[in-house]
Coordinates of C-alpha atoms and ligand atoms in Angstrom, one line a residue:
X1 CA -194.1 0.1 21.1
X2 CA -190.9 -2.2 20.1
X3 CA -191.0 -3.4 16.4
X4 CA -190.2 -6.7 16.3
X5 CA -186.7 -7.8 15.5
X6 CA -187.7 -9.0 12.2
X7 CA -189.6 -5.5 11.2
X8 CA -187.7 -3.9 8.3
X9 CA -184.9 -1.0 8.8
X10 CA -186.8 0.7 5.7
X11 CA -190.2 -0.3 3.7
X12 CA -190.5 2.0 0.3
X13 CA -193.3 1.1 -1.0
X14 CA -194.7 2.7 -4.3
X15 CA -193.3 6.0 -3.7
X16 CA -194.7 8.3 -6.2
X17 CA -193.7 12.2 -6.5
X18 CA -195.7 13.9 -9.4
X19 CA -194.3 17.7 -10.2
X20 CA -195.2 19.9 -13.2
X21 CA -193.7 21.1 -16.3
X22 CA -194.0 23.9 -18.2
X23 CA -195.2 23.2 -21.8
X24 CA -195.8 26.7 -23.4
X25 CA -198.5 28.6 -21.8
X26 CA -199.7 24.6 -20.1
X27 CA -198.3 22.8 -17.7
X28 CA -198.1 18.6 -17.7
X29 CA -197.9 16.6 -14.6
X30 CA -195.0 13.6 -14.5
X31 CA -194.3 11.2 -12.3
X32 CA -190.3 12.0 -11.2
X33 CA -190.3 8.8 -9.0
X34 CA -193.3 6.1 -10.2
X35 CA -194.3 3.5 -7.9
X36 CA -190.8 2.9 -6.1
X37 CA -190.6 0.1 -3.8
X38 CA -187.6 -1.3 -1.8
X39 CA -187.0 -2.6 1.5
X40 CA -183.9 -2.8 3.9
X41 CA -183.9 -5.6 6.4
X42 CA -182.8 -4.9 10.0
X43 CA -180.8 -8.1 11.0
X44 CA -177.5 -7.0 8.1
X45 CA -176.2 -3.7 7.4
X46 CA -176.1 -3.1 3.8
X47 CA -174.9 -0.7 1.2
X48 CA -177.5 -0.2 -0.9
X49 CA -177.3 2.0 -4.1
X50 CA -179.3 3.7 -6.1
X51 CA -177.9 4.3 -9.5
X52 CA -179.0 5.8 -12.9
X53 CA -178.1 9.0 -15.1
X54 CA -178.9 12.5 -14.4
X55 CA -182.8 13.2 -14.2
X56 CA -183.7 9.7 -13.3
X57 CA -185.5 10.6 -9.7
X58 CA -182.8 9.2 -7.7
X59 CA -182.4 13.0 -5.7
X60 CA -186.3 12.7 -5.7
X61 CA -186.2 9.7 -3.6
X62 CA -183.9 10.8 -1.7
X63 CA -185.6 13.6 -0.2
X64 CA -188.4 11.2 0.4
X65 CA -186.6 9.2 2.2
X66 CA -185.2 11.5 4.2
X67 CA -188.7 13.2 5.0
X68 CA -187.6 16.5 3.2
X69 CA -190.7 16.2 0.8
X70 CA -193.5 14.4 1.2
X71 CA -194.8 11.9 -1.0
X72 CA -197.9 12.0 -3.7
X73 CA -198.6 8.8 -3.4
X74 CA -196.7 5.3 -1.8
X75 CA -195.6 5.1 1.9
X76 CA -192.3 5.0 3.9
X77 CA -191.9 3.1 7.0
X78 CA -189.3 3.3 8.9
X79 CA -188.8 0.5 11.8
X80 CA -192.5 -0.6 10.9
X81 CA -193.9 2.6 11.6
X82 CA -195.5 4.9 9.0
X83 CA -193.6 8.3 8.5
X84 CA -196.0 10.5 7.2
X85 CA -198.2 9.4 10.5
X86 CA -195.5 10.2 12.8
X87 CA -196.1 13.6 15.0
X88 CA -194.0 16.7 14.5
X89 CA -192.2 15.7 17.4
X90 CA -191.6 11.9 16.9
X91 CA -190.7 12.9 13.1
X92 CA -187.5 15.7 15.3
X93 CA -186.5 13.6 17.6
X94 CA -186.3 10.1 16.3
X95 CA -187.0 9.6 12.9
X96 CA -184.5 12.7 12.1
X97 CA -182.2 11.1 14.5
X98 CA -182.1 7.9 13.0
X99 CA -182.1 8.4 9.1
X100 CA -179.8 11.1 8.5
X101 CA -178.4 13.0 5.1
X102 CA -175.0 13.4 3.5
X103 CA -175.3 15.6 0.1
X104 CA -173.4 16.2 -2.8
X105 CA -171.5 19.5 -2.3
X106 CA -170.3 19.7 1.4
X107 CA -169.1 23.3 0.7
X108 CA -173.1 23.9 0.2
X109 CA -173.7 21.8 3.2
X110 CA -171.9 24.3 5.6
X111 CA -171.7 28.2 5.6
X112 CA -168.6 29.5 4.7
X113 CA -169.0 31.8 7.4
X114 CA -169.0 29.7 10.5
X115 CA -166.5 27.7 11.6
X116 CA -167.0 23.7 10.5
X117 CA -166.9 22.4 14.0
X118 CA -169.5 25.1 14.9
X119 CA -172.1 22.2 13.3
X120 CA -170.7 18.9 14.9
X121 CA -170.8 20.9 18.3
X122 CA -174.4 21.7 17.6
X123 CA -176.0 18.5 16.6
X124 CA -174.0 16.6 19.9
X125 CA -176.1 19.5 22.0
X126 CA -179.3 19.2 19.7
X127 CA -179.8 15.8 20.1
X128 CA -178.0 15.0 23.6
X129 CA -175.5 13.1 22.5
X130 CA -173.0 14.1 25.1
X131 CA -172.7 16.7 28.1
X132 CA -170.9 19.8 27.1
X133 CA -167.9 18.5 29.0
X134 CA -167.7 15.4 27.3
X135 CA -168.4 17.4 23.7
X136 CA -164.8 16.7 22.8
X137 CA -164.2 13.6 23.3
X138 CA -167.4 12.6 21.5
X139 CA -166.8 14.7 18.9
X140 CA -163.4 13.4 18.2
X141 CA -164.2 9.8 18.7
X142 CA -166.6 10.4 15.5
X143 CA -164.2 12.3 13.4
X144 CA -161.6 9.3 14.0
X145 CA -164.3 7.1 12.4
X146 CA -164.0 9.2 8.8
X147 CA -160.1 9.4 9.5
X148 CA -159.8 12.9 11.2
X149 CA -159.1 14.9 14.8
X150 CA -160.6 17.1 16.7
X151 CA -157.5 18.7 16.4
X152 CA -157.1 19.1 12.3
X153 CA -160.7 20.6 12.2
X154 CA -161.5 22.8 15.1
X155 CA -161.2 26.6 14.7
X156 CA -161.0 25.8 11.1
X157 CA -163.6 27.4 8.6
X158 CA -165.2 24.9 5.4
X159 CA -162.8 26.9 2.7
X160 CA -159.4 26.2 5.3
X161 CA -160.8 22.1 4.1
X162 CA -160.0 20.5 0.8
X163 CA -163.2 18.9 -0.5
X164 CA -162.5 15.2 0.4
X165 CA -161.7 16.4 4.4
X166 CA -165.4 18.8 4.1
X167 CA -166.8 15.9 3.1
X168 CA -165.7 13.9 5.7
X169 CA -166.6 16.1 8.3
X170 CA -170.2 16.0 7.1
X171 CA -170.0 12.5 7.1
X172 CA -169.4 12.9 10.8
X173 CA -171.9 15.0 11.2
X174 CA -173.9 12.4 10.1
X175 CA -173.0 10.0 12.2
X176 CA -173.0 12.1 15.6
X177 CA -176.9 11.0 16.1
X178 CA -175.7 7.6 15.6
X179 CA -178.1 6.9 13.0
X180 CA -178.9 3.3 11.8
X181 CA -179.2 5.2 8.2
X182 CA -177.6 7.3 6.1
X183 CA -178.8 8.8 2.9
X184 CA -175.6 10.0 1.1
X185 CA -176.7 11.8 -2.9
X186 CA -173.6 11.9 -5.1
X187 CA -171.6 12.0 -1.9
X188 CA -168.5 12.0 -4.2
X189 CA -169.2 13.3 -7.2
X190 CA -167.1 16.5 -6.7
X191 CA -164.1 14.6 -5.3
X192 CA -161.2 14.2 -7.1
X193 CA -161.2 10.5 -8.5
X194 CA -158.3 9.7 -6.2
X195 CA -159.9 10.1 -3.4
X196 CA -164.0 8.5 -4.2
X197 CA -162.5 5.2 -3.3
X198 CA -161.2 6.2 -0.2
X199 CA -164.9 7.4 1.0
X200 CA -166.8 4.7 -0.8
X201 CA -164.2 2.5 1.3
X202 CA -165.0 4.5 4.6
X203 CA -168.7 3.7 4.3
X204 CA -168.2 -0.4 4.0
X205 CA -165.6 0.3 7.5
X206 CA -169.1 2.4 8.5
X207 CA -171.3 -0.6 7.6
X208 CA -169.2 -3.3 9.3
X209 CA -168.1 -1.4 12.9
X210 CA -170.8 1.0 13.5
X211 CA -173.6 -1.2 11.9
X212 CA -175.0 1.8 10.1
X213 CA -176.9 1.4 6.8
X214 CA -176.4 3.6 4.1
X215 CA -178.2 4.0 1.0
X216 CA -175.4 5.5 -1.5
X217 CA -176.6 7.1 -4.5
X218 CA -174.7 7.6 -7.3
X219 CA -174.0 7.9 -11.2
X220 CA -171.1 5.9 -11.1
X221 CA -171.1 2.4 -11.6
X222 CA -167.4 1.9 -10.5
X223 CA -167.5 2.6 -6.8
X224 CA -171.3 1.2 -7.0
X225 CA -169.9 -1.8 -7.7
X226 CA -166.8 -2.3 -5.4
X227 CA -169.0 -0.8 -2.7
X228 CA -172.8 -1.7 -2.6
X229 CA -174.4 -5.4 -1.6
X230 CA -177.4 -4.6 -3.4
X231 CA -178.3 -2.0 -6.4
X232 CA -181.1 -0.3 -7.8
X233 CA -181.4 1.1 -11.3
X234 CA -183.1 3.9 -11.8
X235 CA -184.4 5.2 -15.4
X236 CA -187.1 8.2 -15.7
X237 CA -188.8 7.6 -12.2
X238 CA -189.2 3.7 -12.0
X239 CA -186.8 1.3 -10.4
X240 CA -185.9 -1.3 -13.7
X241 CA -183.8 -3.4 -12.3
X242 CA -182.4 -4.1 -8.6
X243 CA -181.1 -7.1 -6.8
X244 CA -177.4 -8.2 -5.6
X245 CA -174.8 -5.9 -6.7
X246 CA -172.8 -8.6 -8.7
X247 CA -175.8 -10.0 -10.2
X248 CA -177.5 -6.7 -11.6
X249 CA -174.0 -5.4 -12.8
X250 CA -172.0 -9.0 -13.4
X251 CA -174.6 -9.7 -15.9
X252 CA -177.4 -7.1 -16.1
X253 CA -180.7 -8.0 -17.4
X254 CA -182.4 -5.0 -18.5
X255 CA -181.3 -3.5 -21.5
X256 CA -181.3 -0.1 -19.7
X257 CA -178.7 -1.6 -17.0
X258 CA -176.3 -3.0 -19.9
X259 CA -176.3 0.4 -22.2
X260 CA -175.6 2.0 -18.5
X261 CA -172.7 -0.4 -17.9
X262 CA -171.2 -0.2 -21.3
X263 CA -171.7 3.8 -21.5
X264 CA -168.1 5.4 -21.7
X265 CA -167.5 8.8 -20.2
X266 CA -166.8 11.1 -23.6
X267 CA -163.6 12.4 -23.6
X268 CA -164.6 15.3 -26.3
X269 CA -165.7 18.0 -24.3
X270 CA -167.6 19.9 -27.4
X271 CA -169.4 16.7 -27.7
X272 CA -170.3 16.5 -24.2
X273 CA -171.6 19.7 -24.7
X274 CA -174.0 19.0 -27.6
X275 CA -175.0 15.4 -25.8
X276 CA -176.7 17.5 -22.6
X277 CA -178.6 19.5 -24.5
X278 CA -180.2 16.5 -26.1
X279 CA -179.8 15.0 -22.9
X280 CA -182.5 17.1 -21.4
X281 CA -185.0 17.0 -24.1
X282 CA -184.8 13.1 -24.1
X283 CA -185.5 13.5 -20.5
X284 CA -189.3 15.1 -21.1
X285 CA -189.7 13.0 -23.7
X286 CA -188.9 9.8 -21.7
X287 CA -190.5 10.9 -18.7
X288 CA -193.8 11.9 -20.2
X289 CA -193.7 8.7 -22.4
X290 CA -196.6 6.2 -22.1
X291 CA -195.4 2.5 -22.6
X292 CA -191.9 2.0 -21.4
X293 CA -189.6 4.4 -20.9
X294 CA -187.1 3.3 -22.5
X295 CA -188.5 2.3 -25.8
X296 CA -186.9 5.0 -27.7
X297 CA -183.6 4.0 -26.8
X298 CA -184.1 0.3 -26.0
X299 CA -182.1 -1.9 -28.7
X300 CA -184.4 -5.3 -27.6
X301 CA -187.5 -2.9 -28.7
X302 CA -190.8 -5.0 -29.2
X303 CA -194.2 -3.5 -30.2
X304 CA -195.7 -4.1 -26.7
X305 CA -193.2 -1.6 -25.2
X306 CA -194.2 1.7 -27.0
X307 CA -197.6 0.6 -25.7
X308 CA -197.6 -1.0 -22.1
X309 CA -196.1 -0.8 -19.1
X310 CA -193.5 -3.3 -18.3
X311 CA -194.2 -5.5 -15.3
X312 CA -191.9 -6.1 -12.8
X313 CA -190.7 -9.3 -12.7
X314 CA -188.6 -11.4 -10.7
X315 CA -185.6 -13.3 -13.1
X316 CA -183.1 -14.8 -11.6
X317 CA -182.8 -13.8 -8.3
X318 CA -183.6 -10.3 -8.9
X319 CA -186.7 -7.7 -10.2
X320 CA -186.3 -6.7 -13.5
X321 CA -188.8 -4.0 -15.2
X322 CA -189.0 -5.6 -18.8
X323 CA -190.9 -7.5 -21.0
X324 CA -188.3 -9.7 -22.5
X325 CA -188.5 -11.8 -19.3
X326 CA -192.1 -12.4 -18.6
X327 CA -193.6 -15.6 -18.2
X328 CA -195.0 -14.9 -21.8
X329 CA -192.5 -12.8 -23.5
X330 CA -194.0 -11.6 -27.0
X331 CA -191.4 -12.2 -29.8
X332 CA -189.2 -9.5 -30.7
X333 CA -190.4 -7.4 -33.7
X334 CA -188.3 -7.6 -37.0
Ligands
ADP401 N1 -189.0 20.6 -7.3 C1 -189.1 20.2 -8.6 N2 -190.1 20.6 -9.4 C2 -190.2 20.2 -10.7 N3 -189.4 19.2 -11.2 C3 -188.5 18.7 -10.5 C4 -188.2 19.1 -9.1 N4 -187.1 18.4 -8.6 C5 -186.8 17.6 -9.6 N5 -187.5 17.8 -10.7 C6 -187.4 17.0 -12.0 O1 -187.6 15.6 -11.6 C7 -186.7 14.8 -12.5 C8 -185.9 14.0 -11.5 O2 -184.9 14.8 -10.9 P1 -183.9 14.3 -9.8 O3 -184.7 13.6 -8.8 O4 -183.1 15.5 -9.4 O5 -183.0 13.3 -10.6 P2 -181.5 12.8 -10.4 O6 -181.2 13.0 -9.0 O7 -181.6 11.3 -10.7 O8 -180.7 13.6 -11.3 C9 -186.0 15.8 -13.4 O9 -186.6 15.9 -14.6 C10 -186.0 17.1 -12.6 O10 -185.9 18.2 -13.5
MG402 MG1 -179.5 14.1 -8.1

């Protein structure tokens, strides 16, 4: 069965993932992803990120996406077709095929022990991309799309790579099934800051000559924003705001989005320090939290928040998660 050409690439809808926590001698369920929807069309290739501090349910999604966990609640279609219905064997050989992952640490991604090529040879034989006589040249032809040979990596083993060239290669690795997405988490998190720019620049050459979509999550607004077309906020879970890139992060709406754009990396390592540790107790606190989720924090506070769940609402050309832009916003409380 062909979808039709104007099926989505990608339907998320309400994507839920409830895991426990240890409270003592209990244990309390929380909702690490809440009700996440998004959708990527099939006609244009997009960037689309995911952004939001640590512990927000970005990775979460990710692994959803990617059919590494399954969801509690919500589904995923991919290409109009429902992903938890798909066999074992459709799930293999095309929905693995075509949405495809690059993580965080490529030095975790690939054994020290084998050599690097050893993987880009076996996906092009897993998947049939190419006859083993014509291995090399595929092979080659990929790694000249992330700016490398053949040549520079074969023989080589991951820790002969500096971190930006690993990373490229499992970039190509990606890209061997010819996938029309990829899920990269924090692809460039442990690259030195000279170089994020020069992979976050490599995914929009991606985007425009091999038509691939890729769904780039990240904690960093900067490259979000130079790079993505469209950008979703996450905070504890839920999605809070997400529409064009230069809209959400030009002139964000949700108070969330602005104290994310206007938080300033601190420079005093002690303090850094002290701030995690409080960082992760805000996180149960926010993630259990009835009301929104940000009420603690949220400067534009209002009595409403600490007891209802914001609705998601659609402000100026984007969805927001906030009650300051309803059709009947209450007041703000004095
Ligand atoms: N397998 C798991 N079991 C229980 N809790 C988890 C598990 N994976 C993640 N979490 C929790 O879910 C929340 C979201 O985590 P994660 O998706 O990794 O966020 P992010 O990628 O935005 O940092 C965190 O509070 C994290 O501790
Ligand atoms: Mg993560």
């Amino acid at each position: 069965m062909q979808p039709q050409p104007d099926t989505p690439l990608l339907q998320v809808q309400d994507l839920t993932k409830i895991f426990s926590i240890r409270q003592g001698f209990s244990s309390k369920q929380f909702h690490a992803v809440d009700q996440a929807s998004l959708v990527l069309e099939t006609k244009t290739p997009e960037i689309f990120t995911i952004a939001g501090e640590s512990g927000s349910g970005k990775t979460t999604l990710a692994r959803m996406i990617l059919g590494m966990d399954d969801p509690s609640r919500g589904t995923l279609r991919y290409k109009g077709r429902d992903v938890a219905a798909l066999t074992r064997k459709e799930k293999r050989s095309w929905f693995l095929k075509q949405v495809q992952p690059v993580f965080q640490d490529p030095f975790a991604t690939f054994s020290p022990l084998k050599r690097i090529d050893h993987y880009l040879y076996e996906t092009v034989y897993n998947y049939q991309m190419a006859s083993r006589a014509n291995a090399d040249a595929y092979i080659n032809d990929v790694l000249t799309s992330v700016g490398l040979t053949l040549h520079e990596v074969k023989g080589r083993f991951p820790n002969e790579l500096s971190g930006g060239q690993a990373q490229r290669v499992s970039i190509a690795r990606a890209l061997i099934t010819q996938p029309s997405l990829i899920v990269a988490d924090e692809p460039v998190s442990m690259l030195d800051a000279s170089l994020r720019m020069s992979i976050v620049n490599m995914f929009r050459k991606l985007k425009e000559d091999q038509k691939v979509n890729i769904l780039y999550i990240t904690h960093d607004l900067a490259t979000a924003f130079y790079s993505a077309d469209r950008i979703a906020i996450m905070l504890r879970g839920w999605i809070v705001e997400m529409g064009p890139v230069e809209k959400v992060l030009g002139e964000p709406l949700h108070p969330y989005t602005k104290n994310l754009k206007n938080s300033v990396p601190e420079a005093d390592p002690d303090k850094v320090w002290t701030e995690k540790i409080n960082l992760a107790d805000m996180e149960t606190v926010e993630y259990t939290r009835s009301g929104c989720k940000f009420a603690g924090r949220c400067p534009a506070v209002m009595d409403i928040c600490r007891k209802k769940v914001p609705p998601n609402i659609d402000h100026e050309g984007r969805m927001v998660k906030c009650f300051l832009y309803g059709d009947e916003a209450p007041t703000p409380a004095t």
